[in-house]
Each structure stands twice: as structure tokens, then as C-alpha cells.
Amino acid sequence: MKYALVTGGSRGIGRAICQKLAEMGNHIIVNYNSNEAAAKETANLVKKHGVNAVLMKFDVANKQEVNNSLVKWLEDNPEFKIEILVNNAGFRKDALFMWMEEELWQSVLDVNIAGFYNVTKPVFSKMLTNRFGRIINVVSLSGIKGMPGQTNYSAAKSAIIGATKALAQEVGRAKITVNAVAPGFIKTDMTEGIEEKQYRSIIPLKRFGTVDEVADVVAFLASDKASYITGEVISINGGLHT
Ligand code: NAP
């Protein structure tokens, strides 16, 4: 039983990734933080592809919750393997640095950086034993270019780009690849309230991207076709920044 774990799989980019990986024949663990109804909807979409969908609620930033759910699931199901891990859960809380209270700074780092550690560590240990794995981290254009009003989010996504490159070099011999995708503006709840019209002039492809366009790249990186790619960051931003 080969599973793919997608953190933040309940909505947006994560849901599209769950669907693409299910279409490829993987059983899916749909992680979510609080939106159970959305997570159930993702699970139903996944099952349409004839694979299993496991709903798993935990806050990636909360190690205790990760231990109680993910680590316990791994212990209870030694016959199941998580071969694909997509660290997609993320959120932003923007403010100019001048007005950025510590809570804004810390909470964004907690979800995006501690979240990566908390989830990747237990899954990765099993991948090492199995001598196979695909880890794909969803970062952001903000982590490459930096975005004003997002020093917290840019710092967090940059950190994960560094972690991607470092980890890739540690684990190549175990046939584990580690890559990242860096979306620009993608139409999801996260970009609600950001006017597409306002940004069209600076995006060479003149529009925001779709969740499927991001999920297709993740699916490629998770597939056998990407077996010789590791330590890479692939931008999906309509040419906004190269
Ligand atoms: P979204 O529509 O806001 O969905 C966020 C997802 O992450 C939801 O499934 C949410 O779960 C989950 N999540 C949030 N905090 C979590 C936590 N602490 N623990 C577990 N799950 C958590 O966001 P999105 O636009 O799809 O973004 C997905 C990823 O792409 C994020 O890493 C984001 O930083 C990155 N990204 C997005 C864009 C963009 O333009 N949209 C651009 C660059 C990068 P619940 O449903 O339970 O709340």
C-alpha cells in the first residue's frame, strides 16, 4: 500500500495535488488543520479515482498533534508506506515590517518552517528505511524574490528552499529526491482580495495561475519521469520573476 501525504490537502493547491496524485494511482492521506468539510470533499474527489483517502487532522506547527495522528498512523500501519510527501500547508499574515508584531512573525515561521520539520522528520525516517521517496515542498515566489509586506513569509519560504537543497544532497544515495515548487499568484482562498487586474501588467502571461497548473508540476516531480531531478526549485509564476 503506497501512500502520498499532502499537508493542507483540504483546499486550494493542496486539493488539486491530492487529485492529481490519486489520478496517478496513489492512495492519499489528506491532511487539514480545521476545515473538515473541505477535507471530506477532497477525500470524495480522491476516491473517484479508485484509491483510498485517509483524512488526517493536525496542525503541522503542533508537534504533539503530529505525533498523535501521523506518527501514530505510521506505527499502527507498518505495512503502509508513504512514498510521496508534499509539504503544502502554509499561510501568510502580511504586514510591513515596521508594524509586524512578534506573533505575526512567529506564527508564519511556525507553520511554514517548524511544520516542515515536524512532518518531514517521521516520514523521512521511513523513506530512509525503504530506500525510496519523493519530497516536494511548496514554497513561493516570495521566498526567491522577497515581497514587501511579507518579511515573515518570504523568510520562511526561503528557509525551506535552503532545506530542500541541503536535504537533497544528504539523501540522494537512498533514492530520495527533494524538490520544491515556487508558485507566483495562484487563484485560491489565499489570494482572495488580491486584484488580478492590478497585477496583469507585470505578469508576462497576463493572468494568475490555476491550482491545476501547480499540481501538474508536483505530480511530475512525484513521478518516475523526474527520477534524476533533485534539489531543484521550479517556478510557476507566469514569468513574473525568473
Ligand atoms: P489556501 O487555499 O489558503 O489553503 C491552505 C491549506 O493549508 C488548507 O488546506 C489549510 O487547511 C492548510 N493549512 C493551513 N495552515 C495549516 C496548518 N497549520 N496545519 C495544517 N494545514 C494547514 O492556500 P493555497 O493558496 O492553496 O496555498 C498552498 C501552499 O501554496 C501554501 O504553502 C502557500 O504558501 C503556497 N503558495 C500559494 C500561493 C498562492 O498564490 N495561492 C503562492 C505561492 C505559494 P484548512 O482547510 O483546514 O484550513
Tab-separated table of N, CA and C and ligand atoms in Angstrom, residues 8-14 31-35 58-61 88-91 111-112 138-140 153 157 183-186 188-191, ligand 1:
chain	number	residue	atom	x	y	z
A	8	GLY	N	-2.163	20.196	4.184
A	8	GLY	CA	-3.048	21.245	3.650
A	8	GLY	C	-3.743	20.774	2.395
A	9	GLY	N	-4.249	19.549	2.456
A	9	GLY	CA	-4.888	18.957	1.268
A	9	GLY	C	-6.369	19.285	1.144
A	10	SER	N	-6.899	20.013	2.098
A	10	SER	CA	-8.352	20.240	2.097
A	10	SER	C	-8.824	21.243	1.058
A	11	ARG	N	-7.965	22.194	0.725
A	11	ARG	CA	-8.422	23.275	-0.168
A	11	ARG	C	-7.310	23.655	-1.144
A	12	GLY	N	-7.662	24.529	-2.087
A	12	GLY	CA	-6.700	25.208	-2.940
A	12	GLY	C	-5.717	24.296	-3.662
A	13	ILE	N	-4.455	24.672	-3.616
A	13	ILE	CA	-3.409	23.937	-4.331
A	13	ILE	C	-3.316	22.499	-3.805
A	14	GLY	N	-3.425	22.335	-2.491
A	14	GLY	CA	-3.324	21.011	-1.873
A	14	GLY	C	-4.379	20.054	-2.391
A	31	ASN	N	-4.234	15.742	4.728
A	31	ASN	CA	-4.108	16.473	5.999
A	31	ASN	C	-4.864	17.797	5.904
A	32	TYR	N	-5.430	18.210	7.022
A	32	TYR	CA	-6.057	19.538	7.116
A	32	TYR	C	-5.883	20.044	8.533
A	33	ASN	N	-6.165	21.332	8.714
A	33	ASN	CA	-5.996	21.924	10.041
A	33	ASN	C	-7.332	22.050	10.766
A	34	SER	N	-8.331	22.645	10.101
A	34	SER	CA	-9.609	22.862	10.783
A	34	SER	C	-10.828	22.654	9.885
A	35	ASN	N	-10.649	22.752	8.582
A	35	ASN	CA	-11.804	22.736	7.684
A	35	ASN	C	-12.169	21.304	7.276
A	58	PHE	N	-4.341	17.507	11.620
A	58	PHE	CA	-3.337	18.017	12.559
A	58	PHE	C	-2.819	19.366	12.080
A	59	ASP	N	-2.420	20.158	13.073
A	59	ASP	CA	-1.776	21.434	12.777
A	59	ASP	C	-0.287	21.123	12.589
A	60	VAL	N	0.239	21.383	11.407
A	60	VAL	CA	1.636	21.000	11.143
A	60	VAL	C	2.615	21.661	12.122
A	61	ALA	N	2.211	22.804	12.670
A	61	ALA	CA	3.094	23.533	13.588
A	61	ALA	C	3.089	22.937	14.993
A	88	ASN	N	2.708	21.080	1.703
A	88	ASN	CA	1.974	22.163	1.042
A	88	ASN	C	1.317	23.132	2.028
A	89	ALA	N	1.023	22.650	3.245
A	89	ALA	CA	0.318	23.526	4.196
A	89	ALA	C	1.108	24.809	4.402
A	90	GLY	N	0.408	25.906	4.358
A	90	GLY	CA	1.108	27.171	4.572
A	90	GLY	C	0.097	28.276	4.736
A	91	PHE	N	0.521	29.349	5.336
A	91	PHE	CA	-0.355	30.514	5.369
A	91	PHE	C	0.475	31.779	5.506
A	111	VAL	N	4.301	27.667	11.153
A	111	VAL	CA	3.581	26.800	10.208
A	111	VAL	C	4.490	26.407	9.040
A	112	ASN	N	5.203	27.376	8.499
A	112	ASN	CA	5.971	27.100	7.283
A	112	ASN	C	7.316	26.410	7.532
A	138	VAL	N	6.146	22.969	-1.191
A	138	VAL	CA	5.513	24.098	-1.879
A	138	VAL	C	6.008	25.371	-1.208
A	139	VAL	N	6.854	26.094	-1.924
A	139	VAL	CA	7.401	27.337	-1.385
A	139	VAL	C	6.692	28.509	-2.070
A	140	SER	N	7.414	29.516	-2.483
A	140	SER	CA	6.731	30.675	-3.081
A	140	SER	C	7.730	31.574	-3.787
A	153	TYR	N	6.833	35.740	5.763
A	153	TYR	CA	6.527	34.674	4.785
A	153	TYR	C	7.712	34.460	3.840
A	157	LYS	N	9.679	30.894	3.520
A	157	LYS	CA	9.753	30.131	2.270
A	157	LYS	C	11.197	30.005	1.787
A	183	PRO	N	5.203	28.740	-6.527
A	183	PRO	CA	4.156	29.439	-7.285
A	183	PRO	C	4.262	30.955	-7.130
A	184	GLY	N	3.746	31.641	-8.174
A	184	GLY	CA	3.558	33.095	-8.070
A	184	GLY	C	2.142	33.328	-7.569
A	185	PHE	N	1.369	34.141	-8.271
A	185	PHE	CA	-0.028	34.365	-7.863
A	185	PHE	C	-0.916	33.262	-8.425
A	186	ILE	N	-1.542	32.496	-7.541
A	186	ILE	CA	-2.430	31.400	-7.949
A	186	ILE	C	-3.814	31.668	-7.345
A	188	THR	N	-6.602	31.077	-5.322
A	188	THR	CA	-7.087	30.240	-4.207
A	188	THR	C	-7.633	31.188	-3.136
A	189	ASP	N	-8.072	30.607	-2.023
A	189	ASP	CA	-8.533	31.441	-0.898
A	189	ASP	C	-7.420	32.379	-0.433
A	190	MET	N	-6.167	31.912	-0.566
A	190	MET	CA	-5.050	32.708	-0.070
A	190	MET	C	-4.886	34.037	-0.809
A	191	THR	N	-5.279	34.037	-2.076
A	191	THR	CA	-5.121	35.275	-2.865
A	191	THR	C	-6.447	36.027	-3.027
B	1	NAP	P1	-5.227	28.002	0.904
B	1	NAP	O1	-6.211	27.938	-0.216
B	1	NAP	O2	-5.319	29.090	1.911
B	1	NAP	O3	-5.224	26.579	1.635
B	1	NAP	C1	-4.351	26.381	2.699
B	1	NAP	C2	-4.323	24.922	3.067
B	1	NAP	O4	-3.337	24.736	4.079
B	1	NAP	C3	-5.638	24.450	3.650
B	1	NAP	O5	-5.809	23.110	3.271
B	1	NAP	C4	-5.418	24.577	5.150
B	1	NAP	O6	-6.205	23.687	5.931
B	1	NAP	C5	-3.965	24.188	5.237
B	1	NAP	N1	-3.282	24.706	6.432
B	1	NAP	C6	-3.055	25.988	6.774
B	1	NAP	N2	-2.409	26.051	7.946
B	1	NAP	C7	-2.236	24.763	8.347
B	1	NAP	C8	-1.649	24.150	9.480
B	1	NAP	N3	-1.120	24.894	10.463
B	1	NAP	N4	-1.645	22.805	9.569
B	1	NAP	C9	-2.199	22.034	8.588
B	1	NAP	N5	-2.775	22.552	7.498
B	1	NAP	C10	-2.793	23.902	7.391
B	1	NAP	O7	-3.729	28.108	0.348
B	1	NAP	P2	-3.113	27.788	-1.093
B	1	NAP	O8	-3.131	29.037	-1.875
B	1	NAP	O9	-3.698	26.556	-1.647
B	1	NAP	O10	-1.594	27.557	-0.661
B	1	NAP	C11	-0.995	26.265	-0.586
B	1	NAP	C12	0.508	26.453	-0.484
B	1	NAP	O11	0.968	27.190	-1.601
B	1	NAP	C13	0.963	27.231	0.754
B	1	NAP	O12	2.159	26.688	1.248
B	1	NAP	C14	1.218	28.621	0.205
B	1	NAP	O13	2.148	29.312	1.000
B	1	NAP	C15	1.741	28.295	-1.171
B	1	NAP	N6	1.615	29.384	-2.146
B	1	NAP	C16	0.393	29.829	-2.548
B	1	NAP	C17	0.336	30.849	-3.478
B	1	NAP	C18	-0.968	31.399	-4.000
B	1	NAP	O14	-0.922	32.383	-4.767
B	1	NAP	N7	-2.094	30.853	-3.676
B	1	NAP	C19	1.512	31.401	-3.985
B	1	NAP	C20	2.737	30.913	-3.553
B	1	NAP	C21	2.771	29.889	-2.643
B	1	NAP	P3	-7.722	24.047	6.429
B	1	NAP	O15	-8.594	23.921	5.216
B	1	NAP	O16	-8.054	23.046	7.464
B	1	NAP	O17	-7.678	25.452	6.937
